[in-house]
Amino acid sequence: SISWRHQLPCFGALGFRAIAPDMRGYGRSSVPDRHEDYGMEPITADMIELLDHLGPDGRGRDEAVWVGHDWGSPVVWGVASHTPNRTRAVASLCVPYGFDGGGIEGLVSTVDRATYPEADYPAGQWDYMYHYEENFDASTRELAVNPYNTVVALFRAGGPEGKGQPAITSALRKNGGWFPGMNGAPEMPLDDAVLSQEDARTYAAALEKNGFFGPGSYYMNHGPNADYAARSANGGRLDMPVLFIHGAYDYVCETLDSTLAEPMRGLCGNLTEATIHAGHWVAQEKPVDLNGVLARWLAREVEDCWPIPG
């Protein structure tokens, strides 16, 4: 939930009841010891159960505006597509709707082969997902050697200089891991455009406590997730207001110059798209820009849910 630390105070001050739960495997949530417990079907059920328990008198709420990022995006897409009656609107950062039915192979079909020649990068930027499937224990063990260094290494701002360059995620299997030839993540300067030292320590303490089995297990459910997506209501079509935010410098979930976002455009009847000039960690790198985009969309497209001044 710390990844939404810049959004919760903003929308709380506007009068919304803004909640960011720790997902399974993270923070103070449970850490199941089976990969299948981190699939989208049980996790979206968690979100509906949470909604059922919200409310001043404990009677729950009928619906919510759902906002997700990274693995939180498939979660909110799953909530919207399976329980549209509990979804007033839905927004996602970086990860578009509609591709999950194809599994990793569907993602690989969108790879820009000018940047990732197939002979050198057969899975393109999605190679890291196969790395988890094929080398799960080694992958999570490498990240767990020094959680603080891992956090500092992975939480980096994006920039235009990365365009057209292969992402680090594209060669994990070939290189033998995230940090080949090293004992875990190396020491690096903190990128304070994304997080403070206190933030990094908070992330690291939670990962030290819980380990990386949970976070890594999200990548072990592509088949079940595809099956779940195939059972979406209304053939997967979303008619509620939908907001998708592109990270202009997110070169893994690259959505501006690829076909990754095309299925979403065909499945959403009321879609708004916006672009923020940031890398993958949009909410933390450009919080003011993101808060403005979200607030403007809520005011224009979800006006009836805007809090009424007392």
XYZ file of C-alpha atoms in Angstrom:
310
model
C 0.000 0.000 0.000
C 2.971 2.334 0.440
C 3.149 2.750 -3.338
C -0.012 4.909 -3.101
C 1.412 7.142 -0.356
C 1.107 10.255 -2.550
C -2.469 9.547 -3.651
C -4.219 8.623 -0.393
C -3.770 12.020 1.333
C -4.766 13.870 -1.840
C -8.031 12.039 -2.414
C -8.785 11.810 1.277
C -8.521 15.606 1.423
C -10.981 15.816 -1.485
C -13.489 13.858 0.583
C -13.097 10.381 -0.893
C -12.667 7.314 1.251
C -9.378 6.245 -0.308
C -8.041 2.820 0.659
C -4.929 0.962 -0.512
C -4.781 -2.578 0.886
C -1.577 -4.574 1.130
C -1.938 -7.319 -1.464
C -1.296 -10.988 -0.698
C 2.389 -11.528 -0.026
C 3.067 -7.871 0.744
C 3.158 -5.650 3.813
C 0.907 -6.830 6.611
C -1.277 -9.121 4.486
C -1.147 -12.899 4.592
C 1.624 -14.780 2.783
C 0.163 -18.071 1.504
C 2.716 -20.777 0.717
C 1.160 -22.015 -2.548
C 1.688 -20.376 -5.935
C -1.964 -20.834 -6.886
C -3.077 -18.606 -4.027
C -1.629 -15.634 -5.908
C -3.787 -16.028 -9.012
C -6.139 -13.280 -10.081
C -9.309 -15.201 -9.199
C -8.647 -15.506 -5.450
C -7.153 -12.021 -5.260
C -10.110 -10.329 -6.952
C -12.290 -12.229 -4.482
C -10.239 -10.576 -1.728
C -11.148 -7.174 -3.134
C -14.869 -7.935 -3.206
C -14.678 -9.267 0.343
C -12.946 -6.044 1.368
C -15.671 -3.988 -0.298
C -18.303 -6.055 1.501
C -16.789 -5.042 4.836
C -16.362 -1.334 4.170
C -18.824 1.227 5.381
C -19.400 3.263 8.525
C -21.675 0.615 10.019
C -19.910 -2.446 8.676
C -22.676 -3.179 6.149
C -20.333 -2.835 3.204
C -20.559 -0.830 0.030
C -22.192 -1.706 -3.246
C -19.476 -0.450 -5.569
C -16.171 1.384 -5.790
C -13.874 3.178 -8.190
C -10.952 0.780 -8.556
C -7.419 1.961 -9.371
C -4.485 -0.394 -9.958
C -0.858 -0.501 -11.054
C 1.507 -3.337 -11.998
C -0.052 -6.563 -10.644
C -2.773 -4.427 -9.116
C -3.922 -3.631 -12.647
C -4.998 -7.182 -13.561
C -6.693 -7.270 -10.166
C -8.856 -4.209 -10.815
C -9.471 -5.332 -14.402
C -10.615 -8.672 -12.993
C -12.946 -6.994 -10.517
C -14.443 -4.828 -13.269
C -14.833 -7.640 -15.806
C -16.238 -10.256 -13.405
C -18.271 -8.055 -11.067
C -19.312 -4.987 -13.069
C -22.155 -4.451 -10.581
C -19.504 -3.689 -7.924
C -17.546 -1.334 -10.173
C -18.522 2.304 -10.619
C -15.378 2.976 -12.662
C -11.891 1.525 -13.095
C -8.450 2.999 -13.766
C -5.073 1.439 -14.462
C -1.527 2.715 -14.635
C 0.801 1.215 -17.263
C -0.876 -2.210 -17.602
C -3.752 -2.196 -20.133
C -6.853 -4.355 -20.203
C -7.541 -7.314 -22.425
C -4.195 -9.009 -23.028
C -4.215 -11.449 -20.100
C -6.271 -14.045 -21.936
C -3.260 -14.809 -24.115
C -0.825 -15.543 -21.291
C 2.854 -14.737 -21.778
C 2.623 -15.774 -25.423
C 0.083 -13.026 -25.997
C 2.460 -10.487 -24.499
C 5.358 -11.736 -26.617
C 3.277 -11.235 -29.763
C 3.322 -7.469 -29.072
C 7.126 -7.185 -28.816
C 8.806 -4.525 -30.984
C 11.259 -6.619 -32.981
C 13.212 -3.536 -34.052
C 14.325 -3.197 -30.430
C 14.252 -6.907 -29.611
C 15.399 -9.040 -32.582
C 13.891 -12.472 -32.135
C 17.228 -14.263 -32.487
C 18.665 -12.348 -29.532
C 15.550 -11.639 -27.472
C 12.957 -14.330 -28.252
C 10.573 -13.145 -25.513
C 11.492 -9.461 -25.754
C 11.024 -7.478 -22.574
C 8.791 -10.241 -21.180
C 11.710 -12.657 -20.733
C 11.684 -12.061 -16.979
C 8.273 -13.717 -16.737
C 9.670 -16.939 -18.203
C 12.636 -16.583 -15.845
C 10.293 -16.743 -12.865
C 8.525 -19.813 -14.258
C 11.732 -21.666 -15.089
C 13.983 -20.538 -12.222
C 11.616 -19.519 -9.438
C 13.750 -20.457 -6.433
C 16.928 -18.942 -7.855
C 15.131 -15.770 -8.905
C 13.509 -15.100 -5.556
C 16.658 -16.097 -3.654
C 18.694 -13.563 -5.628
C 16.281 -10.752 -4.796
C 16.194 -11.735 -1.120
C 19.958 -11.512 -0.513
C 19.672 -7.810 0.325
C 16.100 -6.483 0.112
C 17.181 -2.863 0.571
C 19.618 -3.047 -2.353
C 16.942 -4.814 -4.412
C 14.437 -2.022 -3.767
C 16.963 0.681 -4.638
C 18.002 -1.156 -7.822
C 14.469 -1.712 -9.118
C 12.816 1.590 -8.190
C 14.316 3.850 -10.852
C 12.818 6.762 -12.757
C 12.300 6.523 -16.502
C 13.539 8.864 -19.189
C 13.635 9.368 -22.964
C 17.170 7.955 -23.162
C 15.772 4.452 -22.671
C 13.681 4.500 -25.844
C 14.804 1.886 -28.346
C 17.140 0.222 -25.823
C 16.517 -3.344 -24.611
C 15.152 -3.402 -21.064
C 16.984 -5.291 -18.324
C 14.008 -7.656 -18.180
C 14.727 -8.926 -21.706
C 17.823 -11.009 -20.937
C 17.349 -12.573 -17.517
C 17.431 -16.165 -18.730
C 20.451 -15.540 -20.946
C 22.313 -13.668 -18.209
C 21.331 -16.030 -15.424
C 19.342 -13.598 -13.315
C 18.664 -9.990 -12.454
C 22.200 -9.273 -11.271
C 24.495 -11.779 -13.031
C 27.834 -12.509 -11.411
C 26.861 -10.791 -8.169
C 25.609 -11.964 -4.813
C 22.251 -10.230 -5.002
C 21.586 -6.637 -5.963
C 24.611 -4.320 -5.907
C 24.802 -1.131 -3.900
C 23.478 1.772 -5.960
C 22.667 5.410 -5.260
C 19.052 5.913 -4.243
C 16.899 7.439 -6.997
C 15.124 10.097 -4.971
C 12.941 10.974 -7.954
C 11.007 7.818 -7.057
C 11.409 7.221 -3.341
C 13.083 8.567 -0.237
C 15.460 6.615 1.948
C 12.652 6.198 4.472
C 10.399 4.796 1.729
C 13.121 2.382 0.623
C 13.622 1.193 4.188
C 9.883 0.657 4.619
C 9.699 -1.433 1.442
C 12.810 -3.385 2.434
C 11.581 -4.113 5.959
C 8.332 -5.565 4.612
C 10.186 -7.701 2.065
C 12.646 -8.823 4.736
C 9.706 -9.982 6.866
C 7.641 -11.650 4.149
C 10.283 -12.774 1.671
C 9.913 -12.875 -2.108
C 7.849 -16.058 -2.466
C 4.599 -14.088 -2.555
C 5.703 -11.340 -4.956
C 7.292 -13.927 -7.244
C 4.238 -16.188 -7.182
C 2.169 -13.621 -9.063
C 4.194 -14.672 -12.124
C 3.352 -18.357 -11.671
C -0.325 -18.188 -12.625
C -0.468 -17.189 -16.281
C -2.521 -20.238 -17.280
C -5.112 -19.941 -14.502
C -5.285 -16.187 -15.053
C -6.044 -16.722 -18.744
C -8.788 -19.198 -17.829
C -10.223 -16.688 -15.372
C -10.188 -13.909 -17.971
C -12.053 -16.172 -20.397
C -14.935 -16.356 -17.904
C -15.445 -12.583 -17.727
C -18.993 -11.236 -17.775
C -20.338 -9.728 -21.008
C -17.581 -11.289 -23.066
C -15.092 -9.098 -21.231
C -16.616 -5.838 -22.409
C -16.460 -2.932 -19.935
C -19.183 -0.310 -20.194
C -18.364 1.695 -17.056
C -15.936 4.652 -17.240
C -12.389 3.401 -17.780
C -9.144 5.365 -17.468
C -5.822 4.102 -18.761
C -2.617 5.992 -18.018
C 0.420 5.379 -20.210
C 3.882 5.737 -18.697
C 5.739 7.399 -21.560
C 9.063 6.005 -20.329
C 7.870 2.574 -19.211
C 9.792 0.425 -21.659
C 8.610 -2.917 -20.271
C 4.863 -2.222 -20.330
C 5.389 -0.218 -23.510
C 1.943 0.892 -24.667
C 2.488 3.968 -26.849
C 4.391 2.388 -29.747
C 3.165 -1.202 -29.512
C -0.110 -3.068 -29.916
C -0.295 -3.955 -26.210
C -3.189 -1.568 -25.542
C -5.211 -2.385 -28.669
C -7.444 -5.095 -27.139
C -8.461 -2.624 -24.433
C -9.663 -0.099 -26.993
C -11.975 -2.661 -28.514
C -13.363 -3.856 -25.177
C -14.061 -0.554 -23.394
C -17.108 1.496 -24.302
C -16.130 4.599 -22.306
C -12.341 4.781 -22.370
C -10.186 7.775 -21.487
C -6.438 7.617 -22.119
C -3.757 9.895 -20.694
C 0.035 9.921 -20.866
C 2.388 10.898 -18.061
C 6.076 11.387 -18.789
C 7.392 8.920 -16.247
C 8.729 5.403 -16.080
C 6.964 2.393 -14.623
C 6.598 3.871 -11.126
C 4.226 6.614 -12.257
C 2.425 7.122 -8.947
C 5.694 7.673 -7.116
C 7.697 9.469 -9.801
C 5.031 11.959 -10.923
C 2.426 12.028 -8.131
C 1.134 15.542 -8.833
C 0.599 14.735 -12.512
C -1.146 11.478 -11.676
C -3.370 13.004 -9.019
C -4.425 15.683 -11.482
C -5.278 13.138 -14.179
C -7.282 10.995 -11.755
C -9.159 13.951 -10.241
C -10.016 15.420 -13.650
C -11.297 12.055 -14.892
C -13.395 11.521 -11.769
C -14.904 15.008 -12.090
C -15.754 14.537 -15.764
C -16.663 10.866 -16.058
C -17.723 9.801 -12.557
C -19.301 13.024 -11.375
C -21.983 11.329 -9.290
C -19.407 9.743 -6.974
C -17.661 13.024 -6.190
C -17.996 13.683 -2.440
C -20.693 16.207 -1.555
C -19.454 18.940 0.806
C -21.028 18.622 4.247
